[in-house]
CSV table of N, CA and C and ligand atoms in Angstrom, one decimal:
chain,number,residue,atom,x,y,z
A,614,UNK,N,120.5,94.6,89.9
A,614,UNK,CA,121.3,95.8,90.2
A,614,UNK,C,120.4,96.6,91.3
A,615,UNK,N,121.1,97.1,92.3
A,615,UNK,CA,120.4,97.9,93.3
A,615,UNK,C,120.1,99.3,92.8
A,616,UNK,N,118.9,99.8,93.1
A,616,UNK,CA,118.5,101.1,92.7
A,616,UNK,C,118.6,102.1,93.9
A,617,UNK,N,119.5,103.0,93.8
A,617,UNK,CA,119.7,103.9,95.0
A,617,UNK,C,119.1,105.3,94.7
A,618,UNK,N,118.4,105.4,93.6
A,618,UNK,CA,117.7,106.7,93.3
A,618,UNK,C,116.6,107.0,94.4
A,619,UNK,N,116.6,108.1,95.1
A,619,UNK,CA,115.6,108.3,96.1
A,619,UNK,C,114.3,108.8,95.6
A,620,UNK,N,114.1,108.9,94.3
A,620,UNK,CA,112.8,109.3,93.8
A,620,UNK,C,112.4,108.3,92.7
A,621,UNK,N,111.0,108.2,92.6
A,621,UNK,CA,110.5,107.5,91.5
A,621,UNK,C,109.3,108.3,90.9
A,622,UNK,N,109.1,108.2,89.6
A,622,UNK,CA,108.0,108.9,88.9
A,622,UNK,C,107.1,107.8,88.3
A,623,UNK,N,105.8,108.1,88.3
A,623,UNK,CA,104.9,107.2,87.7
A,623,UNK,C,103.8,107.9,87.0
A,624,UNK,N,103.3,107.3,85.9
A,624,UNK,CA,102.1,108.0,85.2
A,624,UNK,C,100.9,107.0,85.2
A,625,UNK,N,99.8,107.5,85.2
A,625,UNK,CA,98.6,106.7,85.1
A,625,UNK,C,97.5,107.4,84.2
A,626,UNK,N,96.7,106.5,83.6
A,626,UNK,CA,95.7,107.0,82.6
A,626,UNK,C,94.5,106.2,82.8
A,627,UNK,N,93.3,106.8,82.8
A,627,UNK,CA,92.1,106.0,82.8
A,627,UNK,C,90.9,106.7,82.1
A,628,UNK,N,90.0,105.9,81.6
A,628,UNK,CA,88.8,106.4,80.9
A,628,UNK,C,87.6,105.7,81.5
A,629,UNK,N,86.5,106.4,81.7
A,629,UNK,CA,85.2,105.8,82.0
A,629,UNK,C,84.2,106.4,81.1
A,630,UNK,N,83.2,105.6,80.7
A,630,UNK,CA,82.0,106.1,80.0
A,630,UNK,C,81.1,106.7,80.9
A,631,UNK,N,80.3,107.7,80.4
A,631,UNK,CA,79.3,108.3,81.2
A,631,UNK,C,77.9,107.8,80.9
A,632,UNK,N,77.0,107.8,81.9
A,632,UNK,CA,75.6,107.3,81.7
A,632,UNK,C,74.8,108.0,82.7
A,633,UNK,N,73.5,108.2,82.4
A,633,UNK,CA,72.6,108.8,83.3
A,633,UNK,C,72.2,107.9,84.5
A,634,UNK,N,71.7,108.5,85.5
A,634,UNK,CA,71.1,107.7,86.6
A,634,UNK,C,72.1,107.2,87.6
A,635,UNK,N,73.3,107.6,87.5
A,635,UNK,CA,74.3,107.2,88.5
A,635,UNK,C,75.1,108.5,89.0
A,636,UNK,N,75.4,108.5,90.3
A,636,UNK,CA,76.1,109.7,90.8
A,636,UNK,C,77.5,109.8,90.2
A,637,UNK,N,78.0,111.1,90.0
A,637,UNK,CA,79.3,111.3,89.5
A,637,UNK,C,80.3,111.5,90.7
A,638,UNK,N,81.3,110.7,90.8
A,638,UNK,CA,82.4,110.8,91.7
A,638,UNK,C,83.6,111.1,90.9
A,639,UNK,N,84.3,112.2,91.3
A,639,UNK,CA,85.5,112.6,90.5
A,639,UNK,C,86.5,113.2,91.5
A,640,UNK,N,87.7,112.8,91.5
A,640,UNK,CA,88.7,113.3,92.4
A,640,UNK,C,88.4,113.2,93.9
A,641,UNK,N,87.6,112.2,94.2
A,641,UNK,CA,87.2,111.9,95.6
A,641,UNK,C,86.0,112.7,96.1
A,642,UNK,N,85.4,113.5,95.1
A,642,UNK,CA,84.3,114.4,95.4
A,642,UNK,C,83.1,114.0,94.7
A,643,UNK,N,81.9,114.2,95.3
A,643,UNK,CA,80.6,114.0,94.6
A,643,UNK,C,80.3,115.3,93.8
A,644,UNK,N,80.1,115.1,92.5
A,644,UNK,CA,79.8,116.3,91.7
A,644,UNK,C,78.2,116.4,91.7
A,645,UNK,N,77.8,117.4,92.4
A,645,UNK,CA,76.3,117.4,92.7
A,645,UNK,C,75.4,117.7,91.5
A,646,UNK,N,75.9,118.6,90.7
A,646,UNK,CA,75.0,119.0,89.6
A,646,UNK,C,75.1,118.2,88.3
A,647,UNK,N,75.7,117.1,88.4
A,647,UNK,CA,75.9,116.3,87.2
A,647,UNK,C,74.7,115.4,86.9
A,648,UNK,N,74.1,115.4,85.7
A,648,UNK,CA,73.0,114.5,85.4
A,648,UNK,C,73.5,113.1,85.1
A,649,UNK,N,74.8,112.9,85.0
A,649,UNK,CA,75.4,111.6,84.6
A,649,UNK,C,76.5,111.3,85.6
A,650,UNK,N,76.8,110.0,85.6
A,650,UNK,CA,78.0,109.5,86.3
A,650,UNK,C,78.8,108.6,85.5
A,651,UNK,N,79.8,108.0,86.1
A,651,UNK,CA,80.7,107.1,85.3
A,651,UNK,C,80.4,105.7,85.5
A,652,UNK,N,80.3,105.0,84.4
A,652,UNK,CA,79.9,103.5,84.4
A,652,UNK,C,81.2,102.8,84.9
A,653,UNK,N,81.0,102.0,86.0
A,653,UNK,CA,82.2,101.3,86.5
A,653,UNK,C,81.7,100.2,87.5
A,654,UNK,N,82.6,99.3,87.8
A,654,UNK,CA,82.4,98.3,88.9
A,654,UNK,C,82.5,99.0,90.3
A,655,UNK,N,83.4,100.0,90.4
A,655,UNK,CA,83.5,100.8,91.6
A,655,UNK,C,82.6,102.0,91.5
A,656,UNK,N,83.0,103.0,92.3
A,656,UNK,CA,82.2,104.3,92.2
A,656,UNK,C,82.5,105.1,90.9
A,657,UNK,N,83.5,104.5,90.1
A,657,UNK,CA,83.8,105.1,88.8
A,657,UNK,C,84.7,106.4,88.9
A,658,UNK,N,85.4,106.6,90.0
A,658,UNK,CA,86.2,107.8,90.1
A,658,UNK,C,87.4,107.7,89.2
A,659,UNK,N,87.3,108.1,88.0
A,659,UNK,CA,88.3,107.9,87.0
A,659,UNK,C,89.6,108.7,87.4
A,660,UNK,N,89.5,109.8,88.1
A,660,UNK,CA,90.7,110.5,88.5
A,660,UNK,C,91.5,109.7,89.5
A,661,UNK,N,90.8,109.2,90.5
A,661,UNK,CA,91.5,108.4,91.5
A,661,UNK,C,92.1,107.1,90.9
A,662,UNK,N,91.4,106.5,89.9
A,662,UNK,CA,92.0,105.3,89.3
A,662,UNK,C,93.3,105.6,88.5
A,663,UNK,N,93.3,106.8,87.8
A,663,UNK,CA,94.6,107.2,87.2
A,663,UNK,C,95.7,107.4,88.2
A,664,UNK,N,95.3,108.0,89.3
A,664,UNK,CA,96.3,108.3,90.3
A,664,UNK,C,96.8,107.0,91.0
A,665,UNK,N,96.0,106.1,91.2
A,665,UNK,CA,96.4,104.8,91.7
A,665,UNK,C,97.4,104.1,90.8
A,666,UNK,N,97.1,104.2,89.5
A,666,UNK,CA,97.9,103.6,88.5
A,666,UNK,C,99.3,104.3,88.4
A,667,UNK,N,99.3,105.6,88.6
A,667,UNK,CA,100.5,106.4,88.6
A,667,UNK,C,101.4,105.9,89.8
A,668,UNK,N,100.8,105.7,91.0
A,668,UNK,CA,101.6,105.3,92.1
A,668,UNK,C,102.1,103.9,91.9
A,669,UNK,N,101.2,103.0,91.4
A,669,UNK,CA,101.6,101.6,91.1
A,669,UNK,C,102.7,101.6,90.0
A,670,UNK,N,102.6,102.5,89.1
A,670,UNK,CA,103.5,102.5,88.0
A,670,UNK,C,104.9,103.0,88.5
A,671,UNK,N,104.9,103.9,89.4
A,671,UNK,CA,106.2,104.4,90.0
A,671,UNK,C,106.9,103.2,90.7
A,672,UNK,N,106.1,102.3,91.3
A,672,UNK,CA,106.6,101.2,92.1
A,672,UNK,C,106.8,100.0,91.2
A,673,UNK,N,106.4,100.1,89.9
A,673,UNK,CA,106.5,98.9,89.0
A,673,UNK,C,105.8,97.7,89.5
A,674,UNK,N,104.6,98.0,90.1
A,674,UNK,CA,103.9,96.9,90.7
A,674,UNK,C,102.8,96.3,89.8
A,675,UNK,N,102.5,97.0,88.7
A,675,UNK,CA,101.4,96.5,87.8
A,675,UNK,C,100.3,97.6,87.8
A,676,UNK,N,99.1,97.2,87.6
A,676,UNK,CA,98.0,98.2,87.5
A,676,UNK,C,96.9,97.9,88.5
A,677,UNK,N,96.0,98.9,88.5
A,677,UNK,CA,94.9,98.9,89.5
A,677,UNK,C,94.0,97.6,89.3
A,678,UNK,N,93.8,97.2,88.1
A,678,UNK,CA,93.0,96.1,87.8
A,678,UNK,C,93.6,94.8,88.4
A,679,UNK,N,94.9,94.7,88.5
A,679,UNK,CA,95.5,93.6,89.1
A,679,UNK,C,95.2,93.4,90.6
A,680,UNK,N,95.2,94.6,91.3
A,680,UNK,CA,94.9,94.5,92.8
A,680,UNK,C,93.5,94.6,93.1
A,681,UNK,N,92.7,95.3,92.3
A,681,UNK,CA,91.3,95.5,92.6
A,681,UNK,C,90.4,95.1,91.4
A,682,UNK,N,90.4,93.8,91.1
A,682,UNK,CA,89.8,93.4,89.8
A,682,UNK,C,88.3,93.7,89.8
A,683,UNK,N,87.8,94.0,88.6
A,683,UNK,CA,86.3,94.3,88.5
A,683,UNK,C,85.5,93.1,88.4
A,684,UNK,N,86.1,91.9,88.6
A,684,UNK,CA,85.3,90.7,88.7
A,684,UNK,C,85.1,90.3,90.2
A,685,UNK,N,85.6,91.1,91.1
A,685,UNK,CA,85.5,90.8,92.5
A,685,UNK,C,84.4,91.5,93.2
A,686,UNK,N,83.5,90.8,93.9
A,686,UNK,CA,82.4,91.5,94.6
A,686,UNK,C,83.0,92.4,95.7
A,687,UNK,N,84.2,92.1,96.2
A,687,UNK,CA,84.8,92.9,97.3
A,687,UNK,C,84.9,94.4,96.9
A,688,UNK,N,85.1,94.7,95.6
A,688,UNK,CA,85.3,96.0,95.1
A,688,UNK,C,84.1,96.6,94.4
A,689,UNK,N,82.9,95.9,94.4
A,689,UNK,CA,81.7,96.4,93.8
A,689,UNK,C,81.2,97.7,94.5
A,690,UNK,N,81.1,98.7,93.7
A,690,UNK,CA,80.6,100.0,94.3
A,690,UNK,C,81.5,100.7,95.3
A,691,UNK,N,82.8,100.2,95.3
A,691,UNK,CA,83.7,100.7,96.4
A,691,UNK,C,84.0,102.2,96.2
A,692,UNK,N,84.1,102.9,97.3
A,692,UNK,CA,84.6,104.3,97.3
A,692,UNK,C,86.1,104.3,96.9
A,693,UNK,N,86.4,104.9,95.7
A,693,UNK,CA,87.7,104.8,95.2
A,693,UNK,C,88.8,105.4,96.1
A,694,UNK,N,88.3,106.3,97.0
A,694,UNK,CA,89.3,106.8,98.0
A,694,UNK,C,89.9,105.7,98.8
A,695,UNK,N,89.1,104.7,99.1
A,695,UNK,CA,89.7,103.5,99.8
A,695,UNK,C,90.8,102.8,99.0
A,696,UNK,N,90.6,102.7,97.7
A,696,UNK,CA,91.6,102.1,96.8
A,696,UNK,C,92.9,103.0,96.8
A,697,UNK,N,92.7,104.3,96.8
A,697,UNK,CA,93.9,105.2,96.8
A,697,UNK,C,94.6,105.0,98.1
A,698,UNK,N,93.9,105.0,99.2
A,698,UNK,CA,94.5,104.8,100.5
A,698,UNK,C,95.3,103.5,100.6
A,699,UNK,N,94.7,102.4,100.0
A,699,UNK,CA,95.4,101.1,100.0
A,699,UNK,C,96.7,101.1,99.2
A,700,UNK,N,96.6,101.8,98.0
A,700,UNK,CA,97.8,101.9,97.2
A,700,UNK,C,98.9,102.7,97.9
A,701,UNK,N,98.5,103.8,98.6
A,701,UNK,CA,99.5,104.6,99.4
A,701,UNK,C,100.1,103.7,100.5
A,702,UNK,N,99.3,102.9,101.1
A,702,UNK,CA,99.8,101.9,102.1
A,702,UNK,C,100.8,101.0,101.5
A,703,UNK,N,100.5,100.5,100.3
A,703,UNK,CA,101.4,99.5,99.6
A,703,UNK,C,102.7,100.2,99.4
A,704,UNK,N,102.7,101.5,99.0
A,704,UNK,CA,103.9,102.2,98.7
A,704,UNK,C,104.7,102.4,100.1
A,705,UNK,N,104.0,102.8,101.1
A,705,UNK,CA,104.6,103.0,102.4
A,705,UNK,C,105.3,101.7,102.9
A,706,UNK,N,104.6,100.5,102.7
A,706,UNK,CA,105.2,99.2,103.1
A,706,UNK,C,106.5,98.9,102.4
A,707,UNK,N,106.7,99.6,101.2
A,707,UNK,CA,107.9,99.4,100.5
A,707,UNK,C,108.9,100.5,100.7
A,708,UNK,N,108.5,101.4,101.6
A,708,UNK,CA,109.4,102.5,102.0
A,708,UNK,C,109.3,103.8,101.1
A,709,UNK,N,108.1,104.0,100.5
A,709,UNK,CA,108.0,105.1,99.6
A,709,UNK,C,106.8,106.0,100.0
A,710,UNK,N,106.9,107.3,99.9
A,710,UNK,CA,105.8,108.2,100.2
A,710,UNK,C,105.6,109.1,98.9
A,711,UNK,N,104.3,109.5,98.8
A,711,UNK,CA,104.0,110.5,97.7
A,711,UNK,C,104.7,111.8,98.0
A,712,UNK,N,105.4,112.3,97.0
A,712,UNK,CA,105.9,113.7,97.1
A,712,UNK,C,104.9,114.7,96.6
A,713,UNK,N,104.6,114.5,95.4
A,713,UNK,CA,103.5,115.4,94.8
A,713,UNK,C,102.8,114.6,93.7
A,714,UNK,N,101.6,115.1,93.3
A,714,UNK,CA,100.8,114.5,92.2
A,714,UNK,C,100.3,115.6,91.4
A,715,UNK,N,100.1,115.3,90.1
A,715,UNK,CA,99.6,116.3,89.1
A,715,UNK,C,98.5,115.5,88.3
A,716,UNK,N,97.3,116.0,88.3
A,716,UNK,CA,96.2,115.3,87.7
A,716,UNK,C,95.6,116.2,86.6
A,717,UNK,N,95.4,115.7,85.4
A,717,UNK,CA,94.7,116.4,84.4
A,717,UNK,C,93.4,115.7,84.0
A,718,UNK,N,92.3,116.3,84.1
A,718,UNK,CA,91.0,115.7,83.9
A,718,UNK,C,90.4,116.4,82.6
A,719,UNK,N,90.1,115.5,81.6
A,719,UNK,CA,89.5,116.0,80.4
A,719,UNK,C,88.0,115.6,80.4
A,720,UNK,N,87.2,116.6,80.5
A,720,UNK,CA,85.7,116.4,80.6
A,720,UNK,C,85.0,117.6,80.0
A,721,UNK,N,84.1,117.3,79.1
A,721,UNK,CA,83.4,118.4,78.4
A,721,UNK,C,82.4,119.2,79.3
A,722,UNK,N,81.6,118.4,80.0
A,722,UNK,CA,80.7,118.9,81.0
A,722,UNK,C,80.2,117.8,81.9
A,723,UNK,N,79.9,118.1,83.2
A,723,UNK,CA,79.7,119.5,83.7
A,723,UNK,C,81.1,120.2,83.9
A,724,UNK,N,81.0,121.5,84.1
A,724,UNK,CA,82.2,122.2,84.5
A,724,UNK,C,82.6,121.9,85.9
A,725,UNK,N,83.8,121.6,86.2
A,725,UNK,CA,84.2,121.1,87.5
A,725,UNK,C,85.2,122.0,88.2
A,726,UNK,N,85.4,123.2,87.6
A,726,UNK,CA,86.4,124.1,88.2
A,726,UNK,C,86.1,124.4,89.7
A,727,UNK,N,84.8,124.6,90.0
A,727,UNK,CA,84.5,124.9,91.4
A,727,UNK,C,84.7,123.8,92.4
A,728,UNK,N,84.9,122.6,91.9
A,728,UNK,CA,85.1,121.4,92.7
A,728,UNK,C,86.6,121.1,92.9
A,729,UNK,N,87.5,121.8,92.2
A,729,UNK,CA,88.9,121.5,92.2
A,729,UNK,C,89.5,121.6,93.6
A,730,UNK,N,89.2,122.7,94.4
A,730,UNK,CA,89.8,122.8,95.7
A,730,UNK,C,89.4,121.6,96.6
A,731,UNK,N,88.1,121.2,96.5
A,731,UNK,CA,87.7,120.0,97.3
A,731,UNK,C,88.4,118.7,96.9
A,732,UNK,N,88.6,118.6,95.6
A,732,UNK,CA,89.3,117.4,95.0
A,732,UNK,C,90.7,117.4,95.6
A,733,UNK,N,91.4,118.5,95.5
A,733,UNK,CA,92.8,118.6,96.0
A,733,UNK,C,92.9,118.2,97.5
A,734,UNK,N,91.9,118.7,98.2
A,734,UNK,CA,91.8,118.4,99.7
A,734,UNK,C,91.6,116.9,99.9
A,735,UNK,N,90.6,116.3,99.2
A,735,UNK,CA,90.3,114.9,99.3
A,735,UNK,C,91.5,114.0,98.9
A,736,UNK,N,92.1,114.3,97.8
A,736,UNK,CA,93.2,113.5,97.3
A,736,UNK,C,94.4,113.6,98.2
A,737,UNK,N,94.7,114.8,98.7
A,737,UNK,CA,95.8,115.1,99.6
A,737,UNK,C,95.6,114.3,100.9
A,738,UNK,N,94.4,114.3,101.4
A,738,UNK,CA,94.1,113.5,102.6
A,738,UNK,C,94.4,112.0,102.4
A,739,UNK,N,93.9,111.5,101.3
A,739,UNK,CA,94.1,110.0,101.0
A,739,UNK,C,95.6,109.7,100.9
A,740,UNK,N,96.4,110.6,100.4
A,740,UNK,CA,97.8,110.4,100.1
A,740,UNK,C,98.7,110.9,101.2
A,741,UNK,N,98.1,111.5,102.3
A,741,UNK,CA,98.8,112.0,103.4
A,741,UNK,C,99.9,113.0,103.0
A,742,UNK,N,99.5,113.9,102.2
A,742,UNK,CA,100.4,115.0,101.8
A,742,UNK,C,99.7,116.3,102.0
A,743,UNK,N,100.4,117.4,101.9
A,743,UNK,CA,99.8,118.8,102.0
A,743,UNK,C,99.0,119.1,100.7
A,744,UNK,N,98.0,119.9,100.8
A,744,UNK,CA,97.2,120.2,99.6
A,744,UNK,C,98.0,120.8,98.5
A,745,UNK,N,99.1,121.6,98.9
A,745,UNK,CA,99.8,122.2,97.8
A,745,UNK,C,100.8,121.3,97.1
A,746,UNK,N,100.7,120.0,97.5
A,746,UNK,CA,101.5,118.9,96.8
A,746,UNK,C,100.6,118.2,95.8
A,747,UNK,N,99.3,118.6,95.7
A,747,UNK,CA,98.4,118.0,94.8
A,747,UNK,C,97.8,119.0,93.8
A,748,UNK,N,98.0,118.8,92.5
A,748,UNK,CA,97.5,119.6,91.5
A,748,UNK,C,96.4,118.9,90.8
A,749,UNK,N,95.3,119.6,90.6
A,749,UNK,CA,94.2,119.1,89.7
A,749,UNK,C,93.9,120.1,88.7
A,750,UNK,N,94.0,119.7,87.4
A,750,UNK,CA,93.7,120.6,86.3
A,750,UNK,C,92.6,120.0,85.5
A,751,UNK,N,91.7,120.9,85.1
A,751,UNK,CA,90.5,120.5,84.3
A,751,UNK,C,90.6,121.1,82.9
A,752,UNK,N,90.2,120.3,81.9
A,752,UNK,CA,90.2,120.9,80.5
A,752,UNK,C,89.0,120.2,79.8
A,753,UNK,N,88.5,120.9,78.8
A,753,UNK,CA,87.6,120.2,77.9
A,753,UNK,C,88.5,119.8,76.7
A,754,UNK,N,87.9,119.1,75.7
A,754,UNK,CA,88.6,118.8,74.5
A,754,UNK,C,88.0,119.6,73.3
A,755,UNK,N,87.5,120.8,73.6
A,755,UNK,CA,86.9,121.6,72.6
A,755,UNK,C,85.9,120.9,71.7
A,756,UNK,N,85.1,120.1,72.4
A,756,UNK,CA,84.0,119.3,71.8
A,756,UNK,C,84.5,118.3,70.8
A,757,UNK,N,85.8,117.9,70.8
A,757,UNK,CA,86.3,116.9,69.9
A,757,UNK,C,86.3,115.5,70.6
A,758,UNK,N,86.1,114.5,69.8
A,758,UNK,CA,86.3,113.1,70.3
A,758,UNK,C,85.2,112.7,71.3
A,759,UNK,N,85.5,111.5,72.0
A,759,UNK,CA,84.5,111.0,72.9
A,759,UNK,C,84.2,111.9,74.1
A,760,UNK,N,85.3,112.6,74.5
A,760,UNK,CA,85.1,113.5,75.7
A,760,UNK,C,84.2,114.7,75.2
A,761,UNK,N,84.5,115.2,74.1
A,761,UNK,CA,83.8,116.3,73.5
A,761,UNK,C,82.3,116.0,73.3
A,762,UNK,N,82.0,114.7,73.0
A,762,UNK,CA,80.6,114.3,72.7
A,762,UNK,C,79.9,113.9,74.0
A,763,UNK,N,80.6,114.2,75.2
A,763,UNK,CA,80.1,113.9,76.5
A,763,UNK,C,79.8,112.4,76.6
A,764,UNK,N,80.6,111.5,76.0
A,764,UNK,CA,80.4,110.1,76.2
A,764,UNK,C,81.3,109.5,77.3
A,765,UNK,N,82.3,110.3,77.7
A,765,UNK,CA,83.2,109.8,78.7
A,765,UNK,C,84.2,110.9,79.2
A,766,UNK,N,85.0,110.4,80.1
A,766,UNK,CA,86.0,111.3,80.7
A,766,UNK,C,87.3,110.6,80.7
A,767,UNK,N,88.4,111.3,80.5
A,767,UNK,CA,89.7,110.7,80.5
A,767,UNK,C,90.6,111.5,81.4
A,768,UNK,N,91.5,110.8,82.1
A,768,UNK,CA,92.4,111.5,83.1
A,768,UNK,C,93.8,110.9,83.0
A,769,UNK,N,94.7,111.9,83.1
A,769,UNK,CA,96.1,111.5,83.2
A,769,UNK,C,96.6,112.0,84.6
A,770,UNK,N,97.5,111.1,85.2
A,770,UNK,CA,98.1,111.5,86.5
A,770,UNK,C,99.5,111.2,86.5
A,771,UNK,N,100.3,112.1,87.1
A,771,UNK,CA,101.7,111.9,87.3
A,771,UNK,C,102.0,112.0,88.8
A,772,UNK,N,102.9,111.1,89.3
A,772,UNK,CA,103.3,111.3,90.7
A,772,UNK,C,104.8,111.1,90.9
A,773,UNK,N,105.3,111.8,91.9
A,773,UNK,CA,106.6,111.6,92.3
A,773,UNK,C,106.6,110.9,93.7
A,774,UNK,N,107.3,109.8,93.9
A,774,UNK,CA,107.5,109.2,95.2
A,774,UNK,C,108.9,109.4,95.7
A,775,UNK,N,109.0,109.5,97.0
A,775,UNK,CA,110.4,109.7,97.6
A,775,UNK,C,110.6,108.6,98.6
A,776,UNK,N,111.9,108.2,98.7
A,776,UNK,CA,112.3,107.1,99.6
A,776,UNK,C,112.2,107.6,101.0
A,777,UNK,N,111.4,107.0,101.9
A,777,UNK,CA,111.3,107.4,103.2
A,777,UNK,C,111.7,106.3,104.2
A,778,UNK,N,112.1,105.2,103.7
A,778,UNK,CA,112.4,104.1,104.6
A,778,UNK,C,113.5,103.2,104.1
A,779,UNK,N,114.0,102.3,104.9
A,779,UNK,CA,115.1,101.4,104.5
A,779,UNK,C,114.7,100.4,103.4
A,780,UNK,N,113.4,100.2,103.2
A,780,UNK,CA,113.0,99.2,102.2
A,780,UNK,C,113.1,99.7,100.8
A,781,UNK,N,113.1,101.0,100.7
A,781,UNK,CA,113.0,101.7,99.4
A,781,UNK,C,114.3,101.3,98.5
B,2076,MG,MG1,88.9,103.0,86.2
C-alpha cells in the first residue's frame, strides 16, 4: 500500500558506559572538563547515536549497528558527526529531510548545560536544519540507577522527517 503521509516520526535510544582516560564527546561537542568518556567502538557520542537511530527508525531502515557495525575497522574511533551526516544523506536519497529533532540526555555529571548551545549548533549543522529546529535537554536521574551512579549515560531522541522529493 502506498504511503502518502508527508511526515514521518522516529525515536532512538542509546546507552554507553563511562570510563576514565577517554575524551567525552556528546551531541557533537567535546566536553572539556569531563574526567571520563564513553566506552565505544566509535567516539562514543551516545546522543548522536540515538539521533541516528531516530532518523533510521522514521525511515524503517533498521538501526545504526546495521549500517555502522562495531566489528568494522572502518568505523573505529569515528567522529559520530560523520555517521549522522551519512544517515541524513540516506534520508535525502529517499526524499526525506529532517524537520526537527528533540534529544533528552540523562547524565548525572558532568553538568552539560553550558554545552547545550554548541550541541544544538553542531547537530543542526549535521542535519542541515536551523538551530531552532534542534532541541537538546539535559537531566540527571536524581542519583538513581546506572546514570545516577555515574556508570553511564542514556539518551532518547525523537525526529520528524518531511517529504521533500518524489521518492518519499
Ligand atoms: Mg552507541
